[in-house]
Short mmCIF file of C-alpha atoms in Angstrom, two decimals:
data_model
loop_
_atom_site.label_atom_id
_atom_site.label_comp_id
_atom_site.label_asym_id
_atom_site.label_seq_id
_atom_site.Cartn_x
_atom_site.Cartn_y
_atom_site.Cartn_z
CA MET A 1 41.27 124.15 130.39
CA SER A 2 41.01 127.65 131.76
CA ASP A 3 43.68 130.25 131.21
CA ASP A 4 43.97 130.72 134.96
CA TRP A 5 47.49 131.63 136.12
CA ASP A 6 46.75 130.24 139.58
CA THR A 7 46.33 126.59 138.54
CA VAL A 8 48.53 123.93 137.03
CA THR A 9 47.12 120.90 135.20
CA LYS A 10 49.26 117.77 135.35
CA ILE A 11 48.97 114.50 133.46
CA GLY A 12 50.13 111.18 134.87
CA SER A 13 50.51 109.56 138.27
CA LYS A 14 52.33 110.91 141.28
CA SER A 15 54.10 107.67 142.09
CA GLY A 16 57.76 107.40 141.24
CA GLY A 17 57.47 103.71 140.37
CA GLY A 18 59.26 102.15 137.43
CA ALA A 19 56.47 101.39 134.95
CA ALA A 20 54.16 104.25 135.93
CA GLN A 21 53.63 107.14 133.58
CA ARG A 22 55.62 110.27 134.43
CA GLU A 23 53.80 113.40 135.53
CA THR A 24 53.92 116.24 133.00
CA ILE A 25 52.51 119.77 133.00
CA VAL A 26 50.04 120.58 130.25
CA ARG A 27 51.17 123.40 127.98
CA GLY A 28 47.99 123.78 125.93
CA LYS A 29 44.41 122.77 125.38
CA ALA A 30 45.33 120.24 122.68
CA ALA A 31 47.62 118.34 125.04
CA LEU A 32 44.91 118.29 127.71
CA ASN A 33 42.32 116.94 125.28
CA ALA A 34 44.72 114.27 124.02
CA ALA A 35 45.47 113.15 127.59
CA GLN A 36 41.78 112.96 128.46
CA ARG A 37 41.05 110.88 125.31
CA SER A 38 43.86 108.45 126.14
CA GLY A 39 42.48 107.91 129.64
CA ALA A 40 45.50 109.34 131.51
CA ILE A 41 45.07 110.67 135.02
CA VAL A 42 44.49 114.43 134.82
CA ALA A 43 44.77 116.58 137.95
CA THR A 44 44.50 120.33 138.44
CA GLU A 45 46.38 121.82 141.37
CA LYS A 46 46.22 125.33 142.80
CA LYS A 47 49.45 127.29 142.69
CA PHE A 48 50.26 129.26 145.81
CA THR A 49 52.02 132.60 145.69
CA ALA A 50 54.41 133.81 148.33
CA GLY A 51 54.73 137.22 149.92
CA ASN A 52 53.56 140.16 147.86
CA ALA A 53 53.26 138.13 144.67
CA SER A 54 49.50 137.88 145.30
CA ASN A 55 49.22 141.67 145.11
CA LYS A 56 47.70 142.24 141.66
CA SER A 57 48.63 145.95 141.50
CA ALA A 58 52.35 145.17 141.59
CA SER A 59 52.13 142.20 139.23
CA SER A 60 53.38 144.02 136.13
CA GLU A 61 56.51 145.23 137.92
CA GLY A 62 57.06 141.74 139.32
CA GLN A 63 56.75 140.28 135.83
CA ARG A 64 59.27 142.82 134.54
CA LEU A 65 61.69 141.92 137.34
CA THR A 66 61.25 138.22 136.60
CA LYS A 67 62.08 138.96 132.97
CA VAL A 68 65.19 140.83 134.13
CA ASP A 69 66.23 137.92 136.36
CA ARG A 70 65.84 135.38 133.57
CA SER A 71 67.52 137.51 130.95
CA ASP A 72 71.23 137.33 130.20
CA ASP A 73 71.06 140.71 128.51
CA ILE A 74 71.23 144.04 130.29
CA VAL A 75 67.70 145.40 130.55
CA ALA A 76 67.46 149.18 130.74
CA PRO A 77 65.54 150.58 133.72
CA GLN A 78 62.26 152.31 133.04
CA LYS A 79 62.57 156.01 132.26
CA LEU A 80 60.05 158.73 133.04
CA ASP A 81 57.60 159.49 130.24
CA THR A 82 58.79 162.55 128.32
CA LYS A 83 55.24 163.94 128.23
CA ILE A 84 55.12 164.08 132.02
CA ALA A 85 58.64 165.53 132.14
CA GLU A 86 57.54 168.34 129.81
CA VAL A 87 54.40 168.98 131.89
CA ILE A 88 56.50 169.26 135.07
CA LYS A 89 58.87 171.74 133.41
CA ASN A 90 56.03 173.90 132.02
CA ARG A 91 53.93 173.77 135.20
CA ARG A 92 56.90 174.81 137.38
CA ALA A 93 57.40 177.91 135.22
CA GLN A 94 53.68 178.85 135.13
CA GLU A 95 52.25 181.90 136.85
CA GLY A 96 51.20 180.96 140.36
CA PHE A 97 54.09 178.53 140.82
CA LYS A 98 57.20 180.29 139.42
CA LEU A 99 59.61 177.90 141.15
CA THR A 100 63.23 177.28 140.30
CA GLN A 101 64.46 173.70 140.19
CA ALA A 102 66.22 174.30 143.52
CA GLN A 103 63.05 175.68 145.15
CA LEU A 104 60.97 172.76 143.89
CA ALA A 105 63.64 170.33 145.09
CA GLN A 106 63.56 171.93 148.55
CA LYS A 107 59.75 171.64 148.70
CA VAL A 108 59.84 167.92 147.86
CA ASN A 109 62.95 167.22 149.97
CA ALA A 110 65.12 166.15 147.03
CA GLN A 111 68.29 167.25 145.26
CA ALA A 112 68.09 169.93 142.54
CA ASN A 113 69.87 167.51 140.21
CA ASP A 114 66.99 165.01 140.68
CA ILE A 115 64.52 167.67 139.50
CA LYS A 116 66.78 168.50 136.55
CA LEU A 117 66.89 164.84 135.49
CA LEU A 118 63.14 164.52 136.07
CA GLU A 119 62.40 167.48 133.77
CA SER A 120 64.81 166.32 131.09
CA GLY A 121 63.15 162.89 130.94
CA THR A 122 66.45 161.06 131.53
CA ALA A 123 65.69 160.18 135.15
CA ILE A 124 65.05 156.58 136.13
CA LYS A 125 61.38 156.36 137.08
CA ASN A 126 61.09 157.15 140.80
CA GLN A 127 57.39 157.03 141.67
CA ALA A 128 57.88 158.45 145.18
CA LEU A 129 59.65 161.57 143.87
CA LEU A 130 57.15 161.90 141.02
CA ASN A 131 54.24 161.77 143.51
CA LYS A 132 55.82 164.51 145.67
CA VAL A 133 56.47 166.77 142.67
CA ALA A 134 52.96 166.16 141.35
CA ARG A 135 51.47 167.06 144.75
CA VAL A 136 53.40 170.37 144.89
CA LEU A 137 52.58 171.28 141.26
CA LYS A 138 48.98 170.02 141.57
CA ILE A 139 49.15 167.64 138.61
CA SER A 140 48.32 163.98 138.15
CA PRO A 141 51.46 161.83 138.55
CA LYS A 142 50.16 159.38 135.93
CA THR A 143 48.88 161.63 133.16
CA GLY A 144 50.36 165.04 133.99
CA GLU A 145 46.91 166.66 133.79
CA PRO A 146 46.31 169.59 136.16
CA LEU A 147 44.23 168.68 139.18
CA ALA A 148 41.21 170.73 140.24
CA ASP A 149 41.61 172.69 143.46
CA LYS A 150 39.74 171.21 146.40
CA HIS A 151 38.45 174.05 148.55
#
């Protein structure tokens, strides 16, 4: 049995008759081997995803949202990494940039309070705003490393 997320292996028949064995989904390799030894009908079906679920780049966020949906507890939203927040604060004050929070906010078309929260590390992660700020300050939005000038 492969560990492929796109397939489901079922044991049993598909008929809803009285004496027929019920169809069950295999939860492990041991159950699959036991079913094959007993001579049960084993079928593997392809699972189909809907919409953007097939987009592998967004799969981790989708998994997090699924966890939130299934959870009864309150799950805190993702916060900006404090390392990147510190880099933004230091880079804004560096020679060559010397921007106030209000000036940076105006350049990225955001509120000054958003920049303040971003620099303090208490802001909810907003990738669009982070990308704009990173572009203005010429840093990587993922690592906070300075980008080389492209002339």
